Short mmCIF file of C-alpha atoms in Angstrom, two decimals:
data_model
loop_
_atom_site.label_atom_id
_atom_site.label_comp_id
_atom_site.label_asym_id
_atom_site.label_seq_id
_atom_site.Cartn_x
_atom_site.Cartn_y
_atom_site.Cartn_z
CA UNK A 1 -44.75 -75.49 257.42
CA UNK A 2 -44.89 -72.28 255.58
CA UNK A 3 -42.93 -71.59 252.42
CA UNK A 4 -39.46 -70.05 252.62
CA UNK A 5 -37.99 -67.40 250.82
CA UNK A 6 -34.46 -66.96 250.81
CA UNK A 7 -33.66 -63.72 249.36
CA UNK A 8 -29.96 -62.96 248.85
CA UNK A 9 -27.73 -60.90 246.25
CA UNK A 10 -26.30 -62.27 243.02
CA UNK A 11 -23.16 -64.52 244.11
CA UNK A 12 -24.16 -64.54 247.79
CA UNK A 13 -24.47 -68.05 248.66
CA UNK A 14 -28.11 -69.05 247.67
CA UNK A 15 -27.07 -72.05 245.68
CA UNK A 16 -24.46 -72.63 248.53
CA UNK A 17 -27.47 -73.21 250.95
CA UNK A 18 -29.66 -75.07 248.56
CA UNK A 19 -26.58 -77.70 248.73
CA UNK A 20 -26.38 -77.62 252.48
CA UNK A 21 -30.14 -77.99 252.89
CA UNK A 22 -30.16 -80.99 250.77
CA UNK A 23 -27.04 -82.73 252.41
CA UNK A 24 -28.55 -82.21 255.97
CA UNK A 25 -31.58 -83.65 254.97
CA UNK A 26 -29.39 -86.69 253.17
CA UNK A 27 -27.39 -87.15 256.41
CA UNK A 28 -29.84 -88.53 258.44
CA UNK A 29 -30.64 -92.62 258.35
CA UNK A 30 -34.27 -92.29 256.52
CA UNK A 31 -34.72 -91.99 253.25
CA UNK A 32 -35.58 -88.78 252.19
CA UNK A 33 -37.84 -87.41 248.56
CA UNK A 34 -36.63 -84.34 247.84
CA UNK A 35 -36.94 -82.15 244.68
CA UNK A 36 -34.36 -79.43 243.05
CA UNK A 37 -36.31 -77.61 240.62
CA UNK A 38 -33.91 -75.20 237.73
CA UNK A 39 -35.08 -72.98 235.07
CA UNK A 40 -33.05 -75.06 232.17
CA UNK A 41 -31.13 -78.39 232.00
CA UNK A 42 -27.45 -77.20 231.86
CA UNK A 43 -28.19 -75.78 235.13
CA UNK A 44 -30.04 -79.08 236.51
CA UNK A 45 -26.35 -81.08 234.87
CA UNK A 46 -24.26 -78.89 237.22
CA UNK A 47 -26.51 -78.84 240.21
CA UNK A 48 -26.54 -82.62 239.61
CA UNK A 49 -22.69 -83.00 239.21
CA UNK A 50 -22.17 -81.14 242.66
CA UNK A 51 -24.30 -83.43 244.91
CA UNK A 52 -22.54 -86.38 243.56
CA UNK A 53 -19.52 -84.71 244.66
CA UNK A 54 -21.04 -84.31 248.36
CA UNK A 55 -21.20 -88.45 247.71
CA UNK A 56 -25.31 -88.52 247.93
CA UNK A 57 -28.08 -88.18 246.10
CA UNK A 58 -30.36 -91.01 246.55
CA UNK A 59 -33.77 -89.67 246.73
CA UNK A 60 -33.31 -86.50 245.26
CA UNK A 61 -34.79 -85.35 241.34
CA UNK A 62 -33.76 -82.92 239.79
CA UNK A 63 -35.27 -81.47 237.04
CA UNK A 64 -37.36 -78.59 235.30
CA UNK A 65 -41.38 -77.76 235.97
CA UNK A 66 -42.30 -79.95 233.57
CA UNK A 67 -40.70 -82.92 234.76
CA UNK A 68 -42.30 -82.70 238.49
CA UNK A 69 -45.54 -82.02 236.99
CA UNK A 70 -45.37 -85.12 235.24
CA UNK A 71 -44.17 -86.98 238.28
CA UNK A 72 -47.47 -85.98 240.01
CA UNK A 73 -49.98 -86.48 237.05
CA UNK A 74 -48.53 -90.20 236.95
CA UNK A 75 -49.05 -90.47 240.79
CA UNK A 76 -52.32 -89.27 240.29
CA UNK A 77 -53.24 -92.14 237.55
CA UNK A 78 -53.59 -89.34 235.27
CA UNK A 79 -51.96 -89.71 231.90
CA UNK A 80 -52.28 -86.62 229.10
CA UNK A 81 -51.33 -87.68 225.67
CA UNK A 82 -48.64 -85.36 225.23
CA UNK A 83 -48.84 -83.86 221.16
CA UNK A 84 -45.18 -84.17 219.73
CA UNK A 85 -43.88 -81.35 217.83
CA UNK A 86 -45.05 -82.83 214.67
CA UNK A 87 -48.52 -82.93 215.37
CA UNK A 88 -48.20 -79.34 216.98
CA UNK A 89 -47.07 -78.23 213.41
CA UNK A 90 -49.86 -80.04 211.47
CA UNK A 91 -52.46 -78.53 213.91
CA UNK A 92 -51.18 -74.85 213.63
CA UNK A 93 -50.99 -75.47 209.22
CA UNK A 94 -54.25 -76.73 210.25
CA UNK A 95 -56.29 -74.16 211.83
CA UNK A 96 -54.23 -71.55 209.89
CA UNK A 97 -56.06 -72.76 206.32
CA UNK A 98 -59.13 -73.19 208.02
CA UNK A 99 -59.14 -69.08 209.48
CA UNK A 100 -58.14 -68.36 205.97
CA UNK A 101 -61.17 -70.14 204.34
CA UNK A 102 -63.28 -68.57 206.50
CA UNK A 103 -61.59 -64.89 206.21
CA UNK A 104 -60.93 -64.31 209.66
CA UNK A 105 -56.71 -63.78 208.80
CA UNK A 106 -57.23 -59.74 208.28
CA UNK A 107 -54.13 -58.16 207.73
CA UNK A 108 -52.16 -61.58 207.92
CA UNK A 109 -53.65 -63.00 204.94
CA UNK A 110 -50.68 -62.04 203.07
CA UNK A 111 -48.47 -63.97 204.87
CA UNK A 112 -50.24 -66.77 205.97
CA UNK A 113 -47.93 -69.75 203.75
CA UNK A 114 -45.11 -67.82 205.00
CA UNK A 115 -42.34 -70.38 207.12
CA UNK A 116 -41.63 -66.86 209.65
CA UNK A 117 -45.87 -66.31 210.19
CA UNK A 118 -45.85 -70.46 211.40
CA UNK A 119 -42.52 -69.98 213.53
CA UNK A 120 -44.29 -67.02 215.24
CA UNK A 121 -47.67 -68.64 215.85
CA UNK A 122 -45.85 -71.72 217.40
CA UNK A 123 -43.76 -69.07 219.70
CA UNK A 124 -46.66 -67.21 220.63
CA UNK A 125 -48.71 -70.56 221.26
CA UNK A 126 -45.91 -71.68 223.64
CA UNK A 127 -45.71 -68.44 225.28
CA UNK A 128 -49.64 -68.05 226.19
CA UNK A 129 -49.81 -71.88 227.27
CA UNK A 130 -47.16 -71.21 229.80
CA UNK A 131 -48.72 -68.27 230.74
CA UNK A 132 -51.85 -70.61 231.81
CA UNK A 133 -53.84 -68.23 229.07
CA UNK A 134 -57.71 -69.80 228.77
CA UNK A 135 -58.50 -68.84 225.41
CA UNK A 136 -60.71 -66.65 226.80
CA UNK A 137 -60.76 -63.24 224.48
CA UNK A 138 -59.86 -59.78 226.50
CA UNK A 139 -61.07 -56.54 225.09
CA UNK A 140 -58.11 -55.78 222.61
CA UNK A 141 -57.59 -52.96 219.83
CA UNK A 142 -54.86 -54.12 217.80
CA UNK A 143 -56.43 -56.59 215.19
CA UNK A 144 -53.62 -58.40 214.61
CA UNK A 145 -53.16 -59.26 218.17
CA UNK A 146 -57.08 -60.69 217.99
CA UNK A 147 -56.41 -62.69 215.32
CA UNK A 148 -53.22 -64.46 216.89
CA UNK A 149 -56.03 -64.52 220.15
CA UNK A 150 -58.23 -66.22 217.75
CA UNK A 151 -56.24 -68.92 216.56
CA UNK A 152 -54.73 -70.08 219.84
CA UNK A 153 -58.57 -70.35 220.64
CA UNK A 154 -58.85 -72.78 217.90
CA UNK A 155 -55.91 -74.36 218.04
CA UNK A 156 -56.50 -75.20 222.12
CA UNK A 157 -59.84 -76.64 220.72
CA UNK A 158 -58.78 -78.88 218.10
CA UNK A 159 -56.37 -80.32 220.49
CA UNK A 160 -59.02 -81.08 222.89
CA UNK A 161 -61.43 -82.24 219.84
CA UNK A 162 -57.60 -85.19 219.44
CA UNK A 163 -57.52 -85.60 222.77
CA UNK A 164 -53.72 -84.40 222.65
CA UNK A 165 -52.05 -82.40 225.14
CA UNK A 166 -49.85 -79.18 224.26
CA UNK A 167 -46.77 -80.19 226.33
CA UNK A 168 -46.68 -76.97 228.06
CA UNK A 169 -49.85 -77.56 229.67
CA UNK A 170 -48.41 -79.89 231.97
CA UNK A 171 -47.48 -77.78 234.55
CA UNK A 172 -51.05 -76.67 234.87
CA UNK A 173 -52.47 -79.72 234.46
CA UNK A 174 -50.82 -80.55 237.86
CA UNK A 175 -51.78 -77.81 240.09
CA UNK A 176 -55.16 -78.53 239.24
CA UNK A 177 -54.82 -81.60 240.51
CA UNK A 178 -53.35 -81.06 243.65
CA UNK A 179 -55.78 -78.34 244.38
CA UNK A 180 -58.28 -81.06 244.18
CA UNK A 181 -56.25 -84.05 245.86
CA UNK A 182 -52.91 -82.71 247.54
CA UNK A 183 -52.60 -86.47 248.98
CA UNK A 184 -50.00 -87.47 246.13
CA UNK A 185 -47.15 -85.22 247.43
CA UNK A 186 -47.78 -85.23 251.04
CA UNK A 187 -44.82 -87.87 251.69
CA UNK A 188 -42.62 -85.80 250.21
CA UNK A 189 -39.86 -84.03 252.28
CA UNK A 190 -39.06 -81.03 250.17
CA UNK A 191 -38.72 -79.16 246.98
CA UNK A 192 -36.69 -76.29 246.48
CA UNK A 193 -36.65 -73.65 243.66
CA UNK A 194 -33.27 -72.57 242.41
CA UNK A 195 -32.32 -69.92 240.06
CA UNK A 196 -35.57 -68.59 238.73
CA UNK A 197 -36.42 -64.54 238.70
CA UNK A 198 -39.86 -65.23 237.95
CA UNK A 199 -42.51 -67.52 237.18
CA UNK A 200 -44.91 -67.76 235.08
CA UNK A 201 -48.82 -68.03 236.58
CA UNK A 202 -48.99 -72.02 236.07
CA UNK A 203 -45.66 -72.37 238.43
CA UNK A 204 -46.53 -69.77 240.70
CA UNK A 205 -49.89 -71.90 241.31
CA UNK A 206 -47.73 -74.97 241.75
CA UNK A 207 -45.69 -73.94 244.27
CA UNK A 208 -48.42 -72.42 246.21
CA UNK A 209 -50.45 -75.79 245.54
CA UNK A 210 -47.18 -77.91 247.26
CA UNK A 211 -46.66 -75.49 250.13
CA UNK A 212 -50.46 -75.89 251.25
CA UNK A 213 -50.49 -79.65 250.32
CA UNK A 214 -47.91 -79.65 253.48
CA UNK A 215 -44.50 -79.88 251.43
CA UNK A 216 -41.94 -77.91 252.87
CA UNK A 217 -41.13 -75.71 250.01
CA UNK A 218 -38.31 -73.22 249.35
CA UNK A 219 -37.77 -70.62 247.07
CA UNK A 220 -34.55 -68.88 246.33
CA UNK A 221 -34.81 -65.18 244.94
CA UNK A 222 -32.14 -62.63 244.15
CA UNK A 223 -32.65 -59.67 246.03
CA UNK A 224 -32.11 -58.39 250.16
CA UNK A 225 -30.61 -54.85 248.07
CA UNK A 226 -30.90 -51.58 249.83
CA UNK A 227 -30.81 -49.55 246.95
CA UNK A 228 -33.45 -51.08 244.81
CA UNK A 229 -31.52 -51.90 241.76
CA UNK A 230 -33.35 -52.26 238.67
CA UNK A 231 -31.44 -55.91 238.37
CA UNK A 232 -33.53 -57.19 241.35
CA UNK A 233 -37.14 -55.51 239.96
CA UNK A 234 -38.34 -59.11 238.44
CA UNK A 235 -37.70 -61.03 242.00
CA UNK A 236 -39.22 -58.53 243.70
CA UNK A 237 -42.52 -58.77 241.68
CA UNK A 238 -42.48 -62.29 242.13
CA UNK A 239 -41.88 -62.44 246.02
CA UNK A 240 -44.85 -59.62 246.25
CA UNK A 241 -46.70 -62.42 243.79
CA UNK A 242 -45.96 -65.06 246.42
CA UNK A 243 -46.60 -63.06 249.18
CA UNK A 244 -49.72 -62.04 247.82
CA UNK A 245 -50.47 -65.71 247.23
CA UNK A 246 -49.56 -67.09 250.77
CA UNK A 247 -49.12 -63.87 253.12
CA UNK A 248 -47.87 -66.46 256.20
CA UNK A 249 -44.54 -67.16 253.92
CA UNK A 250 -41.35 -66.62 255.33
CA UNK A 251 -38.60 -64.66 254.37
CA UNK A 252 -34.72 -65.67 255.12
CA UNK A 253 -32.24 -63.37 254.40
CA UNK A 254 -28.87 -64.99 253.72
CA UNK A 255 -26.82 -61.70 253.23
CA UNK A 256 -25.19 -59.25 250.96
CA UNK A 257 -21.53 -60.50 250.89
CA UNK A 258 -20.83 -61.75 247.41
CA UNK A 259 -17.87 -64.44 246.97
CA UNK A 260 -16.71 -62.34 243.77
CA UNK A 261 -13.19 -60.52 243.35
CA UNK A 262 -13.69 -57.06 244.39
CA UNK A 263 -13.22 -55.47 240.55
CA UNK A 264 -15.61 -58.28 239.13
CA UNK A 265 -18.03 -57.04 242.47
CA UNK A 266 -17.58 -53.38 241.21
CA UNK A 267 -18.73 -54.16 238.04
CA UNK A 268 -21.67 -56.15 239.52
CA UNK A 269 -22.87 -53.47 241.25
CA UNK A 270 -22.31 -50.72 239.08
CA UNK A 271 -24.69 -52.52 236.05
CA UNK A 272 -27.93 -50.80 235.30
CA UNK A 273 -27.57 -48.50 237.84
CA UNK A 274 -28.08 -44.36 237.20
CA UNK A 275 -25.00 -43.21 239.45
CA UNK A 276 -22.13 -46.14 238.65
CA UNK A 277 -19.42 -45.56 241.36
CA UNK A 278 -15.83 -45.08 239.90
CA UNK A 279 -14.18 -48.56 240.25
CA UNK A 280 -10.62 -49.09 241.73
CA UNK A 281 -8.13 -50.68 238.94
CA UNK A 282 -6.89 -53.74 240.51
CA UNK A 283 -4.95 -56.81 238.96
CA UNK A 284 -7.70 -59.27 238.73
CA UNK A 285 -9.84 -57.66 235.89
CA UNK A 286 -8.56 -56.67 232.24
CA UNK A 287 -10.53 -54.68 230.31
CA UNK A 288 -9.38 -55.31 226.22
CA UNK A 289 -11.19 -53.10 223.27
CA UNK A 290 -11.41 -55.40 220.11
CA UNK A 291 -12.40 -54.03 217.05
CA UNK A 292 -14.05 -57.46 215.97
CA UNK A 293 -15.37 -61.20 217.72
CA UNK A 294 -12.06 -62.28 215.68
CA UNK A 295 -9.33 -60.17 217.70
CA UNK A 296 -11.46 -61.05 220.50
CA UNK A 297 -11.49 -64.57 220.75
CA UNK A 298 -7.55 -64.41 219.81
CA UNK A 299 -6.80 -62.41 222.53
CA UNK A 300 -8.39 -64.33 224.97
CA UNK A 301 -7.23 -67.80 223.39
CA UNK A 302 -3.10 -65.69 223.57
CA UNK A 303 -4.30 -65.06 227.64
CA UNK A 304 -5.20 -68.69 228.24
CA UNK A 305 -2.39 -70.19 226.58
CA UNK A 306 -0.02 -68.19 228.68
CA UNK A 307 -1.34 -69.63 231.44
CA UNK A 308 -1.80 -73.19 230.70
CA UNK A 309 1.86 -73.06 228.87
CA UNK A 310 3.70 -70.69 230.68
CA UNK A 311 2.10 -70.07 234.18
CA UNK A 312 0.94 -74.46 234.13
CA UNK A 313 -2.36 -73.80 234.81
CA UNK A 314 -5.14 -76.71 234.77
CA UNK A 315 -7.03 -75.88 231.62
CA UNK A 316 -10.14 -77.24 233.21
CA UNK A 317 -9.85 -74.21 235.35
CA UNK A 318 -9.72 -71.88 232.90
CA UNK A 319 -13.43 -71.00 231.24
CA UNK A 320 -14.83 -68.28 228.14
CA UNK A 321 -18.23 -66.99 228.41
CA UNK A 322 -19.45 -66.21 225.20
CA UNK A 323 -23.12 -64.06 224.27
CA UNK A 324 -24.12 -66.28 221.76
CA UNK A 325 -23.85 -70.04 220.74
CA UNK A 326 -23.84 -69.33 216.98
CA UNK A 327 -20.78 -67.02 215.94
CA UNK A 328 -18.31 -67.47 218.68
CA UNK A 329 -17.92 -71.50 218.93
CA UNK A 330 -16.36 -71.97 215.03
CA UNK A 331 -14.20 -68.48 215.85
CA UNK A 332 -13.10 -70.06 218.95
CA UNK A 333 -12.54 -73.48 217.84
CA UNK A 334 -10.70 -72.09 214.47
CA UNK A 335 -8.05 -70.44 216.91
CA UNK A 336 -7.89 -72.60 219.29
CA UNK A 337 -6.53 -75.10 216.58
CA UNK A 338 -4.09 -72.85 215.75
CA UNK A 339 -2.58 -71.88 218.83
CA UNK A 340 -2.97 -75.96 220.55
CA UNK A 341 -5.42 -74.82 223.40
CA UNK A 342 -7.89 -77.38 224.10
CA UNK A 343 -11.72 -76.42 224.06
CA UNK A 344 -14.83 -78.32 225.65
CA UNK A 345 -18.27 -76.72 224.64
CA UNK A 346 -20.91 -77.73 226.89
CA UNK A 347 -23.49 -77.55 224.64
CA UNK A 348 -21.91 -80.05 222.43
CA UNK A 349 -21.80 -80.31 219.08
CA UNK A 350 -24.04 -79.31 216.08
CA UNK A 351 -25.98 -81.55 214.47
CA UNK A 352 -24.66 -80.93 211.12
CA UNK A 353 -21.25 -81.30 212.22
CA UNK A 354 -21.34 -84.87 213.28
CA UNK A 355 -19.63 -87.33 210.81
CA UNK A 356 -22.94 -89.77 210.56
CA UNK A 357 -25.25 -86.54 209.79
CA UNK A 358 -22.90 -84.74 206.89
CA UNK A 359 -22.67 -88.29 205.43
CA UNK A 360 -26.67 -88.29 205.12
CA UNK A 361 -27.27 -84.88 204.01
CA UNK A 362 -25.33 -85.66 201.10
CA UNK A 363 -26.53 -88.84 199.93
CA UNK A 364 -29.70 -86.36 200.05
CA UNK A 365 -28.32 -84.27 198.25
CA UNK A 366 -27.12 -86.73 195.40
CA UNK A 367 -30.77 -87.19 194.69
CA UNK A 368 -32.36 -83.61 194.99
CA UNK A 369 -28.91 -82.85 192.89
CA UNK A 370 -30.38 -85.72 190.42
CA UNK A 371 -26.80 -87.25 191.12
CA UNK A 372 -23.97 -85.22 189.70
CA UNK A 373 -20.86 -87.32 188.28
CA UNK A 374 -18.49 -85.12 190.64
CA UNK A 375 -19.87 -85.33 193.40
CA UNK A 376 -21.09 -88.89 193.10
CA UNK A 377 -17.69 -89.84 192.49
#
């Protein structure tokens, strides 16, 4: 069966489908294998938390790139000796010293004990072994850019000299295999990929590597939009990348009626767009200027509590979206003390907040503080 494609506008149902795909294929007496694949875990949590609502989900995973790659190495009696971060650091320190012996650091000599040059050299590691990058050196001007080249060659050889595995390899690691033996997945019933607006090279491969092993695949991309928003670019390049990859695919158009409230839908449509269309004020959307994250969170926090208090809403159905997860939360929680609304952050919370953390930090302390009589006390 080819792949599918089901290309559909933001808030137009795709998800919707993916859940009524899965529970047909649930309904019937067999027992099914079916995997959900997400671009991050909160998303895999909800997806999750719905199809227990439905009242099934025996057979189905559901889970990141990683996680089905490592299904399929196991099934294939293959089993990499994934590096933990640890080692990952010791091997970048590693190689780092031994460039710098050698003189090879150029420009970044300077700054080669630095913490920020190590932080960058593990994000640029990660990025070009998720990219499925070979080591192999292109014809480059910038020297800094060939030393960085130049050290991710070394560093993918010393971890082949330890037999270790950079976890992010995984993913590769698998479509190789089922280019050479597709037999692992072939009893499986389907996968389908939720959520993503591209892939990198290593999951692109994978998915074409399930589809042709016989797996019914299918892929869910935002799109189907006559006027060629700039929102919709990345989806397109990647369902010309998958057409380009398997030209029999077929594409399912689900529609271009979103289930948002017409002002929230003019503000959807009128985002990165050259001409935005004037929208009609209706009673649904509130637009508030705040002259700081402070007056913004309290005006929010004063709209929620009218409704929970006054209006007897269900808090649970009440929700803040917030850009970042490092100056909002303590603003939010701060006034949400003060004016009784209850708050649930999904992410949890920090590690240095928790009771059994603080307490060890500061018998650290005590010692690096070569134990102070007031705070000791």
């Amino acid at each position: 069966m080819p792949l599918q494609v089901l290309i559909a506008g933001a808030a137009c149902g795709k998800t919707t489908e993916v859940l009524r795909s899965i529970r047909a294929e649930l309904s019937t007496a067999e027992l099914k294998k079916i995997w959900v694949l997400l671009p991050d875990s909160r998303q895999v949590t909800s997806l999750r938390t719905k199809l227990i609502g439905g009242g099934n989900l025996l057979g189905v995973s559901i889970g990141l790139f990683p996680d089905i790659s490592k299904e399929i190495l196991l099934k294939s009696d293959q089993h990499p000796i994934l590096a933990p971060n640890t080692m990952l650091h010791r091997i970048v320190l590693e190689i780092v010293q031994v460039h710098s012996q050698q003189g090879t650091l150029g420009e970044l000599e300077v700054i080669k004990d630095k913490p920020g040059f190590i932080q960058l050299l593990h994000q640029k590691f990660s990025e070009l072994t998720q990219a499925g990058f070979t080591g192999e050196m292109p014809e480059i001007t910038d020297p800094q850019l060939q030393v960085i080249l130049g050290l991710f060659q070394t560093y993918q050889e010393r971890l082949d000299q330890l037999q270790w595995m950079d976890p992010n390899q995984v993913v590769q690691l698998a479509a190789t295999e089922l280019a050479v033996n597709p037999r692992w997945v072939r009893d499986w019933d389907l996968v389908v990929v939720d959520g993503f607006e591209r892939f990198t090279p290593p999951q692109l491969e994978l998915i074409c590597r399930l589809s042709e092993s016989g797996v019914r695949v299918r892929v869910t991309l935002a799109g189907n939009d006559t006027h060629g928003r700039v929102i919709y670019r990345r989806a397109e390049e990647s369902l010309e990348k998958l057409q380009s990859a398997i030209p029999s695919l077929e594409v399912i158009p689900l529609g271009d009626q979103p289930h948002l409230p017409t002002s929230i839908l003019g503000i959807a449509n009128n985002f990165l767009v050259d001409h935005p269309q004037k929208i009609e004020k209706q009673p649904d959307v509130r637009l508030l200027a705040a002259h700081s994250p402070l007056q913004e969170v309290r005006e929010v926090l004063r709209s929620i509590k009218e409704l929970v208090r006054i209006k007897h809403s269900f808090p649970g159905d009440c929700a803040i979206l917030v850009p970042d997860e490092v100056q909002y939360p303590p603003l939010l929680q701060s006034v949400a003390d003060e004016y009784g609304v209850p708050l649930h952050f999904p992410w949890g919370t920090p590690l240095q907040e928790v009771a059994q953390m603080r307490l060890i930090v500061d018998l650290l302390r005590l010692e690096v503080e070569d134990f102070p009589r007031r705070l000791f006390l």
